[in-house]
Short mmCIF file of C-alpha atoms and ligand atoms in Angstrom, two decimals:
data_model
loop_
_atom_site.label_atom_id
_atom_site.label_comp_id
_atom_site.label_asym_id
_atom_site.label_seq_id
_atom_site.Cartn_x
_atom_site.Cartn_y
_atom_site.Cartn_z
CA UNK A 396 -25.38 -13.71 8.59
CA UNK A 397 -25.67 -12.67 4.68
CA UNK A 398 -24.46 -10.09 2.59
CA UNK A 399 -27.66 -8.52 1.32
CA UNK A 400 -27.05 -5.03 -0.48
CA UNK A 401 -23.46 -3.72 -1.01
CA UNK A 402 -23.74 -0.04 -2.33
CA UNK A 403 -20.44 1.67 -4.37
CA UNK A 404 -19.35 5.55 -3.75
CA UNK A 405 -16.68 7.17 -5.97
CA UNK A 406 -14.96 10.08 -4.98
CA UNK A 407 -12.06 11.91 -6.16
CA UNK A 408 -9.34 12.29 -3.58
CA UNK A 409 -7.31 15.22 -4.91
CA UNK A 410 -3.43 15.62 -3.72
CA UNK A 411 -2.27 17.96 -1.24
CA UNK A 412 0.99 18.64 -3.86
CA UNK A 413 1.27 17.24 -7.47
CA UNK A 414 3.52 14.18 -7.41
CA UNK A 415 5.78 12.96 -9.49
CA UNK A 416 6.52 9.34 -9.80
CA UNK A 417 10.49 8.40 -10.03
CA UNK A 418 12.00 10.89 -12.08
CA UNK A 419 9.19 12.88 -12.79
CA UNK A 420 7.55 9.92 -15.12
CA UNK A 421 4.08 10.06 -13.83
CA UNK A 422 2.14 13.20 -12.46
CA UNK A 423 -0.58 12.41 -10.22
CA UNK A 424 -2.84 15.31 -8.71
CA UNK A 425 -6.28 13.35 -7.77
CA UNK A 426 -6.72 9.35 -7.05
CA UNK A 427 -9.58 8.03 -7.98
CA UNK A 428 -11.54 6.13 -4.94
CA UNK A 429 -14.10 3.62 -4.64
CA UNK A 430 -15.56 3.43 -1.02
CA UNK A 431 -17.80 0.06 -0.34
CA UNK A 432 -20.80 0.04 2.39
CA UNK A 433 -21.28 -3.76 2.16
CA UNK A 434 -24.82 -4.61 4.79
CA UNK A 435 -26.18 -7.84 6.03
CA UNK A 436 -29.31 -9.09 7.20
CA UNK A 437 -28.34 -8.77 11.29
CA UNK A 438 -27.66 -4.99 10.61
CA UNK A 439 -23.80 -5.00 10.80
CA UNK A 440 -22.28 -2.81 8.17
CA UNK A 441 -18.92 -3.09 6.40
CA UNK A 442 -16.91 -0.64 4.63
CA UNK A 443 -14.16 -0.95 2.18
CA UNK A 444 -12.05 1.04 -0.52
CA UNK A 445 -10.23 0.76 -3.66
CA UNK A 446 -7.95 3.31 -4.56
CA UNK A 447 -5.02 2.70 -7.18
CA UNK A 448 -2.17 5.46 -7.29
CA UNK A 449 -3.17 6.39 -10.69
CA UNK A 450 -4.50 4.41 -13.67
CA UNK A 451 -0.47 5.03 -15.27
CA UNK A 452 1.12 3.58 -12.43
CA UNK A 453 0.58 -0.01 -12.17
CA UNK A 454 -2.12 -2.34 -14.04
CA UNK A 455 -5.25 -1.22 -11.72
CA UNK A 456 -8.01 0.92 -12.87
CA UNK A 457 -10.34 3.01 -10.80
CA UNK A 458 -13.14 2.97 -13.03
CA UNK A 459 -12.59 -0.83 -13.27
CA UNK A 460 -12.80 -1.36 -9.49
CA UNK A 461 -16.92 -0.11 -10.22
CA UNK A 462 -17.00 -2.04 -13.06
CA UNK A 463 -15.63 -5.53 -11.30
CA UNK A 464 -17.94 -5.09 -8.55
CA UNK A 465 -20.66 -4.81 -10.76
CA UNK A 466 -19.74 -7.95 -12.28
CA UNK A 467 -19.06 -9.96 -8.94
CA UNK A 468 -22.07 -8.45 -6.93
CA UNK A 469 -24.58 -11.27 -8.03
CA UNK A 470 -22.03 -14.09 -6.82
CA UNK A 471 -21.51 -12.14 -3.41
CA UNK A 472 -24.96 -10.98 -2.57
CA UNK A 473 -26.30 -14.04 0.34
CA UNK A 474 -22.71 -15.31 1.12
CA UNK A 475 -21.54 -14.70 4.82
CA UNK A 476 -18.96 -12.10 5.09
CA UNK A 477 -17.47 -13.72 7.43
CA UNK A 478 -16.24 -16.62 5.86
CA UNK A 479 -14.11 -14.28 3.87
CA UNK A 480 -12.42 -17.39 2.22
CA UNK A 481 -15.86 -18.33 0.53
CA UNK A 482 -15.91 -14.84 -0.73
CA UNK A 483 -12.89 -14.69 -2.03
CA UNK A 484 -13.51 -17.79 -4.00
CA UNK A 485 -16.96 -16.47 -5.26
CA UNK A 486 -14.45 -13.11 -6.45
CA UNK A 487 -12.13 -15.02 -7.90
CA UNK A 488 -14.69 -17.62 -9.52
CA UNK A 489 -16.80 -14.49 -11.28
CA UNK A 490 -13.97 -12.66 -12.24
CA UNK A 491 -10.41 -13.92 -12.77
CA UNK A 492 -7.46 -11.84 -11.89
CA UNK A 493 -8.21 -7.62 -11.40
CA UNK A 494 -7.30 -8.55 -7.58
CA UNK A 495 -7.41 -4.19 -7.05
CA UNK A 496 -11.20 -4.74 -7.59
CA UNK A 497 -11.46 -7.33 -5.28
CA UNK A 498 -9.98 -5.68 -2.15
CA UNK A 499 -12.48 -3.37 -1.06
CA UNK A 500 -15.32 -6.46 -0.61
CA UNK A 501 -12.56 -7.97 0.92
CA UNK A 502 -11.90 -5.16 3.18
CA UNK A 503 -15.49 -4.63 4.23
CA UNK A 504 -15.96 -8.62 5.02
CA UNK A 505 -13.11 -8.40 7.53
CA UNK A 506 -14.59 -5.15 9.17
CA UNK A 507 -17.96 -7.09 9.57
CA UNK A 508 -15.97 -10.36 11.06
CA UNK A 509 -14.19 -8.07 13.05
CA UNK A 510 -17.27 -6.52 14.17
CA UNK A 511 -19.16 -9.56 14.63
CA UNK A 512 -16.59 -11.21 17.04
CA UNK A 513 -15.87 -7.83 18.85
CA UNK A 514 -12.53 -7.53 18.14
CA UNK A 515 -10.23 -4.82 15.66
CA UNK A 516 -9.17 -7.36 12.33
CA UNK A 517 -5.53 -7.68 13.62
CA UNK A 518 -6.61 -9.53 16.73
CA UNK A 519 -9.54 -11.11 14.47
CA UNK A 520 -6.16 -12.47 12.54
CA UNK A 521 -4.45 -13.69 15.83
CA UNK A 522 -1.91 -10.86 15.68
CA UNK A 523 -2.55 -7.45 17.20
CA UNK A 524 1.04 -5.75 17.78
CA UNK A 525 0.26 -2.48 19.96
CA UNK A 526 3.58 -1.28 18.81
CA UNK A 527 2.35 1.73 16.65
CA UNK A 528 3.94 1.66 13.35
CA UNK A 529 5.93 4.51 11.82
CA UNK A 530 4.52 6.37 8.75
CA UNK A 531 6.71 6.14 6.11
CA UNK A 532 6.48 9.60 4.08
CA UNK A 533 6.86 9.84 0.63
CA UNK A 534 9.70 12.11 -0.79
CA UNK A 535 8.57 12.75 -4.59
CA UNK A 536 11.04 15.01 -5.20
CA UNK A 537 13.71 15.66 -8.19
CA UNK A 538 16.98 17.45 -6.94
CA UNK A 539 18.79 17.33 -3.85
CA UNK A 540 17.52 20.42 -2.56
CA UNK A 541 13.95 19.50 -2.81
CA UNK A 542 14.74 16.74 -1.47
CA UNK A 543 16.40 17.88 1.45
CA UNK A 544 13.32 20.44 1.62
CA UNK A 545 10.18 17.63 1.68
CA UNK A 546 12.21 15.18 4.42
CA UNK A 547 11.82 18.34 6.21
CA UNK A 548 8.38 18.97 6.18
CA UNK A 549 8.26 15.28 7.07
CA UNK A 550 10.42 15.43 10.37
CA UNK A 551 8.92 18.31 11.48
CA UNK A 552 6.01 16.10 11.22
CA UNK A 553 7.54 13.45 13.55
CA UNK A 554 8.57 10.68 10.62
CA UNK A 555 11.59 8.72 10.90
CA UNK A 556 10.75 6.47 7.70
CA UNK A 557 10.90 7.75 4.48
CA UNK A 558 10.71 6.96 0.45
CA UNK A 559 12.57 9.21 -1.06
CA UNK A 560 11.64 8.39 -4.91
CA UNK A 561 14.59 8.60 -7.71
CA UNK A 562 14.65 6.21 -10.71
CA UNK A 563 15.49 8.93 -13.43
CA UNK A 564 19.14 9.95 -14.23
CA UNK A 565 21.58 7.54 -12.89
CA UNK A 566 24.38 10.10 -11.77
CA UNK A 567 21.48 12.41 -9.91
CA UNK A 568 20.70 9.69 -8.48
CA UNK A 569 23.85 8.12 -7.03
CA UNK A 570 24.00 12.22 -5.83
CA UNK A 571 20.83 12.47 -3.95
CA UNK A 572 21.24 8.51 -2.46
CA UNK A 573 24.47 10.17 -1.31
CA UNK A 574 23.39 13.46 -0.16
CA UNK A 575 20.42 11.46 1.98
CA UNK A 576 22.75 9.27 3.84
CA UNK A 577 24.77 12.21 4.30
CA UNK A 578 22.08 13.74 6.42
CA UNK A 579 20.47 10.27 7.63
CA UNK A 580 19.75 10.85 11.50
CA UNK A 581 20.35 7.86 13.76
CA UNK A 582 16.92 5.95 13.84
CA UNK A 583 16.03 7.04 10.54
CA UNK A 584 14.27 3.93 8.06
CA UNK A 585 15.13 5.21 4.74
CA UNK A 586 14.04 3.45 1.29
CA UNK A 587 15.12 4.73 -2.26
CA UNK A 588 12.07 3.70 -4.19
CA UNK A 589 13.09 3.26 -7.55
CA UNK A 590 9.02 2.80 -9.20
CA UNK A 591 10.63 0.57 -11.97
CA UNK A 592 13.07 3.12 -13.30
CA UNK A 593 16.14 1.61 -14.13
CA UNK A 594 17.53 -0.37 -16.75
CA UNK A 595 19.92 -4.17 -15.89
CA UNK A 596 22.82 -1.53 -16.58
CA UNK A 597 21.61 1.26 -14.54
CA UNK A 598 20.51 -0.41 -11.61
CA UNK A 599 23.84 -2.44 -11.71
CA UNK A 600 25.72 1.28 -11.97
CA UNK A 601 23.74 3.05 -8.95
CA UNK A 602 23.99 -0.75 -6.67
CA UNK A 603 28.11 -0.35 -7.43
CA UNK A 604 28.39 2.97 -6.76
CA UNK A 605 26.55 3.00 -3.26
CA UNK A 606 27.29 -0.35 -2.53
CA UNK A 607 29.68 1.06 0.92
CA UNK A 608 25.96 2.76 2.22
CA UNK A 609 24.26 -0.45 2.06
CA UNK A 610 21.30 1.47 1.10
CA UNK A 611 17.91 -0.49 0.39
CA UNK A 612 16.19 0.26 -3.04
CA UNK A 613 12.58 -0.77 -3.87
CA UNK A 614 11.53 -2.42 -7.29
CA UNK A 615 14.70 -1.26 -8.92
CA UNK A 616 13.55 -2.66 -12.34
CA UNK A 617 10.58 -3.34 -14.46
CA UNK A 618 9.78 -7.02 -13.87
CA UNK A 619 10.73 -9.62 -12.14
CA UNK A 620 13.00 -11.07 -14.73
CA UNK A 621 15.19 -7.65 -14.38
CA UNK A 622 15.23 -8.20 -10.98
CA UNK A 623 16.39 -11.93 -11.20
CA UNK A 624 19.08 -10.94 -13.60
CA UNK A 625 20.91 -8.44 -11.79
CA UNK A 626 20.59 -10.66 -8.37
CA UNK A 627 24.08 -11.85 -7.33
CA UNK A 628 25.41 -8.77 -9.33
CA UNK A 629 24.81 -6.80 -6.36
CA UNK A 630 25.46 -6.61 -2.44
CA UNK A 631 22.10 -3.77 -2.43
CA UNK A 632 18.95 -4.92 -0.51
CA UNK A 633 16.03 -5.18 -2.67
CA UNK A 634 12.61 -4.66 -1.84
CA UNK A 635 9.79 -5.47 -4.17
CA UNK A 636 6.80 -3.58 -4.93
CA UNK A 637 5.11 -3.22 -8.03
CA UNK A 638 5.59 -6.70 -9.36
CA UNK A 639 4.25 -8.39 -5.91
CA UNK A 640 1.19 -8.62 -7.20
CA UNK A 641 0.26 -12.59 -6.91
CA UNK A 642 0.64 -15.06 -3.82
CA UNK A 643 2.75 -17.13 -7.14
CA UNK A 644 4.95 -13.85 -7.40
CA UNK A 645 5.88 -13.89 -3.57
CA UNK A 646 6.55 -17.63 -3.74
CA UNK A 647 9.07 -16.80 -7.08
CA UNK A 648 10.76 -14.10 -4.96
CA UNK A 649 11.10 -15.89 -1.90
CA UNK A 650 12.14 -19.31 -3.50
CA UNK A 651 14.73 -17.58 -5.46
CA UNK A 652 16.07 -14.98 -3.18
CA UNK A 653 14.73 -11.94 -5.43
CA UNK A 654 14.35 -9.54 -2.66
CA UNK A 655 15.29 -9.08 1.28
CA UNK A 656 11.97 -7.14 1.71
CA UNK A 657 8.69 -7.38 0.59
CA UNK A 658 6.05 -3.55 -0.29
CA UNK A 659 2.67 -5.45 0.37
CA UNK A 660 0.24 -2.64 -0.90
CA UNK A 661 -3.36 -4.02 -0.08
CA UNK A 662 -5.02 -3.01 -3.05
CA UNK A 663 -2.92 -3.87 -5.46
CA UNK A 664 -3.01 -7.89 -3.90
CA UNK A 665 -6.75 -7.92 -3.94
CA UNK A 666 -7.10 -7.18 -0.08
CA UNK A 667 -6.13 -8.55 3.45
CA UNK A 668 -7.37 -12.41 2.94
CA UNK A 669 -4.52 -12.59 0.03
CA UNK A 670 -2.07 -10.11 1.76
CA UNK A 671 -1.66 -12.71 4.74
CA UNK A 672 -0.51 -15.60 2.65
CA UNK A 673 2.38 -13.22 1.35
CA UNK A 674 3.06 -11.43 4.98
CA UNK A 675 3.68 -16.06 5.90
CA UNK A 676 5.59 -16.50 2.99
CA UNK A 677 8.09 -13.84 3.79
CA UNK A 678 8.16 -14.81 7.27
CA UNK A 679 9.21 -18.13 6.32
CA UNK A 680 12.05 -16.91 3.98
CA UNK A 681 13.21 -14.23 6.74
CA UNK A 682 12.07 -11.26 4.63
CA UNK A 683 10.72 -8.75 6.32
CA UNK A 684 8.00 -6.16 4.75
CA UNK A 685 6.81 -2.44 4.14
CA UNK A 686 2.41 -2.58 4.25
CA UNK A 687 0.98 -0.20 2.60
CA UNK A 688 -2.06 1.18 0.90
CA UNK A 689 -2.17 1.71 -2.70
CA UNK A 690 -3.68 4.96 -2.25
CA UNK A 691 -6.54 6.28 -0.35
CA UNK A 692 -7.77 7.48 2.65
CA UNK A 693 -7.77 6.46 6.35
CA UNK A 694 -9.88 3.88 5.61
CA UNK A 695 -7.22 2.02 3.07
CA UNK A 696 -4.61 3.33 5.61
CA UNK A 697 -6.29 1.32 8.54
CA UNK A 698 -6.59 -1.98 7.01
CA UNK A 699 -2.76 -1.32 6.45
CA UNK A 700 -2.50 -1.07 9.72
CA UNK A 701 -4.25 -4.13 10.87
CA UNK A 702 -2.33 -6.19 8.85
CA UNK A 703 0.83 -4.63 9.98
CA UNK A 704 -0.18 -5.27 13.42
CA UNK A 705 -0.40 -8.98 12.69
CA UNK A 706 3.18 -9.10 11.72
CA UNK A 707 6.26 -9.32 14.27
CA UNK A 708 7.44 -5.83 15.67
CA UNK A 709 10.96 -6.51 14.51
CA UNK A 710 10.20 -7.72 10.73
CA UNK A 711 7.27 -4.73 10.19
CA UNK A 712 9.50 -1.46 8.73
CA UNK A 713 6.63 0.64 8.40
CA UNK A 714 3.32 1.54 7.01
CA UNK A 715 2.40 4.51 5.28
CA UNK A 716 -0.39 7.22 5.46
CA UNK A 717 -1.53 8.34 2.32
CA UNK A 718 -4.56 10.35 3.88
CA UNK A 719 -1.29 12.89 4.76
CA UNK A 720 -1.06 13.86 1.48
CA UNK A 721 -4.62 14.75 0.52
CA UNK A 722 -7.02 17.89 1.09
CA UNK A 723 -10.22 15.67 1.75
CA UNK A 724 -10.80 13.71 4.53
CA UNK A 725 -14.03 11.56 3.94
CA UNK A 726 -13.96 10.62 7.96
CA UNK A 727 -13.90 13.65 9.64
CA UNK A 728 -10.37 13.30 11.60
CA UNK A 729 -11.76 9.67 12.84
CA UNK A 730 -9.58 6.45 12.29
CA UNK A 731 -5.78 6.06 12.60
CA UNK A 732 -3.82 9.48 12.81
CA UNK A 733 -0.38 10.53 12.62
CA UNK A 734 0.84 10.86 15.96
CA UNK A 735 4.28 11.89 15.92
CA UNK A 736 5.19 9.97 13.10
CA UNK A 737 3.19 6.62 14.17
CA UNK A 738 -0.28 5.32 13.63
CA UNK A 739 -2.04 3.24 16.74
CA UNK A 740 -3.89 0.32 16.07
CA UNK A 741 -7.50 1.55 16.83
CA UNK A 742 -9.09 0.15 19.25
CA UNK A 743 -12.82 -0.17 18.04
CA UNK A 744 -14.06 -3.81 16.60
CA UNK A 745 -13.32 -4.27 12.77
CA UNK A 746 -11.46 -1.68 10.24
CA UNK A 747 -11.58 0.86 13.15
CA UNK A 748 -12.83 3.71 10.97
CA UNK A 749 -16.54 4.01 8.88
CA UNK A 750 -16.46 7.23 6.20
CA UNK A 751 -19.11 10.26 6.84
CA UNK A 752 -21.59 8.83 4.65
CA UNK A 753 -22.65 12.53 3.47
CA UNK A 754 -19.02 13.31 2.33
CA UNK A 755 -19.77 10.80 -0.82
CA UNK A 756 -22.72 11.33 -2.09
CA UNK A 757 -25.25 9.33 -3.64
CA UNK A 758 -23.85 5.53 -4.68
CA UNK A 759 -23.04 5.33 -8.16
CA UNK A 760 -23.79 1.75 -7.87
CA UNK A 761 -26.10 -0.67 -5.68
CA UNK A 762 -26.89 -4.40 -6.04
CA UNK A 763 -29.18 -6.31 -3.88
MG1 LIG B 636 7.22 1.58 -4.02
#
């Protein structure tokens, strides 16, 4: 089997509610989204997507997504997307590094190999967890009230895992962390996603000051280095996000006890292929792991999903469904939904979900 045209859609995926990154840094109101269709000579047909939370939130550029795939197309067009190992070389031979472009080809090879052998990726993997996952929701709010107000909406909804964003002023924050275990129900996986906000000092303040809630706080600095720092300062479980980026940055964090939990988001890793080297490295080091898309829609949300499935019930906290929080849905209501709170593994061979090829429009790209 050979890859023998991959065609590239962009669409703009507009959000349901503006968002505000921790303490109201970044606005977002539409994510820019690349959608794949990768074909091969026997007639299967692969999709993928690329879509980064932003261009201002992290190092990963829609437009460059296009632009990389333009570049790598000649070195991918004839390989067999199933040997998704020789693909990723080709990727990383023709261009070094921007892993977020490489995630959608990555994506689509694995829903043709899935396809191919009959079974949904997770299995394809030697996983396939039926245990459906619970949706982590995504509290981007500012004061307690609103705070209190979105987790709402959300349970209402049937979520028991949330990310409730702070990262801005340090005493609001210790206030809402407060006010949210407060009202914690029993069950309840709750994260305090920090998006890089905090200085050494701060994050050192808020980790003292809520250190009797033993409350769990993702990517409480900028890099790394922060992180390393302030480790041993603090009794706090970390989780790290943003600056997971490279199989060499999960190896750091695990070898040097950086972080209790790693927030694998697909995109930003360059794709499933990569994503399952960090999902063995934190087994190995007994940390256990938030999947997530970047951004996106169900599509990005399912290959979550599979790769969640391939990781133990018990060390899996939660995925997250990011087609909740948008007002287009390019699959017509197919693919993983929330069902009280959960997505199920679908069932189908491959991703589990293809996009309604008229809600794109024409490619803006097609190599052959
Ligand atoms: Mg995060």
């Amino acid at each position: 089997m050979k890859i023998k045209r991959i065609s590239v859609y962009h669409v703009d995926l507009p959000l349901e509610h503006p968002y505000w990154l921790s303490g109201g840094r970044l606005k977002f109101e539409v994510l820019d989204a690349t959608l794949v269709k990768v074909e091969t000579d026997s007639g299967l047909v692969g999709w993928g997507e690329g879509t980064p939370w932003g261009h201002t939130y992290v190092p990963a550029h829609g437009p460059g997504i296009r632009a990389g795939i333009e570049t790598m197309a000649p070195l991918i067009i004839g390989l067999d997307p199933r040997h998704v190992l020789d693909v990723e070389r080709a990727m990383d031979l023709a261009l070094p590094g921007h892993l977020y472009a490489k995630s959608p080809i990555d994506m689509a090879c694995w829903d043709i190999a899935g396809q191919a052998a009959g079974l949904p990726i997770a299995d394809l993997m030697g996983g396939g967890s039926r245990t459906p996952r619970p949706i982590a929701s995504s509290v981007g709010a500012k004061t307690i009230d609103e705070t209190r107000a979105v987790m709402d909406r959300y349970r209402q909804r049937g979520y028991i895992a949330h990310s409730v964003k702070i990262g801005g002023d340090v005493t609001r924050d210790i206030a809402r962390i407060r006010d949210v275990e407060d009202i914690r129900r029993d069950g309840e996986i709750i994260l305090y996603d920090v998006n890089r906000g905090w200085t050494r000092q701060q994050a050192l303040r808020v980790m003292s000051a809520t250190e009797d809630l033993n409350v769990m706080l993702e990517q409480p600095c900028e890099t790394l280095d922060d992180i390393a720092a302030i480790s041993g300062k603090h009794a706090s479980p970390v989780s790290v996000d943003e600056t997971l980026v490279t199989l060499q940055d999960a190896a750091r964090i695990a070898r040097d006890g950086l972080a209790e939990i790693f927030g694998i988001k697909l995109n930003r890793v360059g794709g499933l292929t990569k994503a399952a080297r960090m999902r063995d490295i934190a087994l190995a080091h007994g940390i256990d792991m938030f999947v997530m898309a970047t951004g996106g829609s169900v599509l990005a949300d399912a290959e979550a999903l599979q790769l969640a499935a391939t990781i133990p019930d018990a060390n899996c906290h939660a995925v997250w469904a990011c087609q909740d929080m948008l007002t287009v849905d390019i699959a017509g209501g197919r693919g993983p939904r929330n069902i009280d709170g959960h997505l199920h593994l679908p069932e189908a061979p491959g991703l589990g979900v293809h996009p309604d090829e008229n809600a794109l429009g024409d490619p803006v790209g097609v190599y052959s």
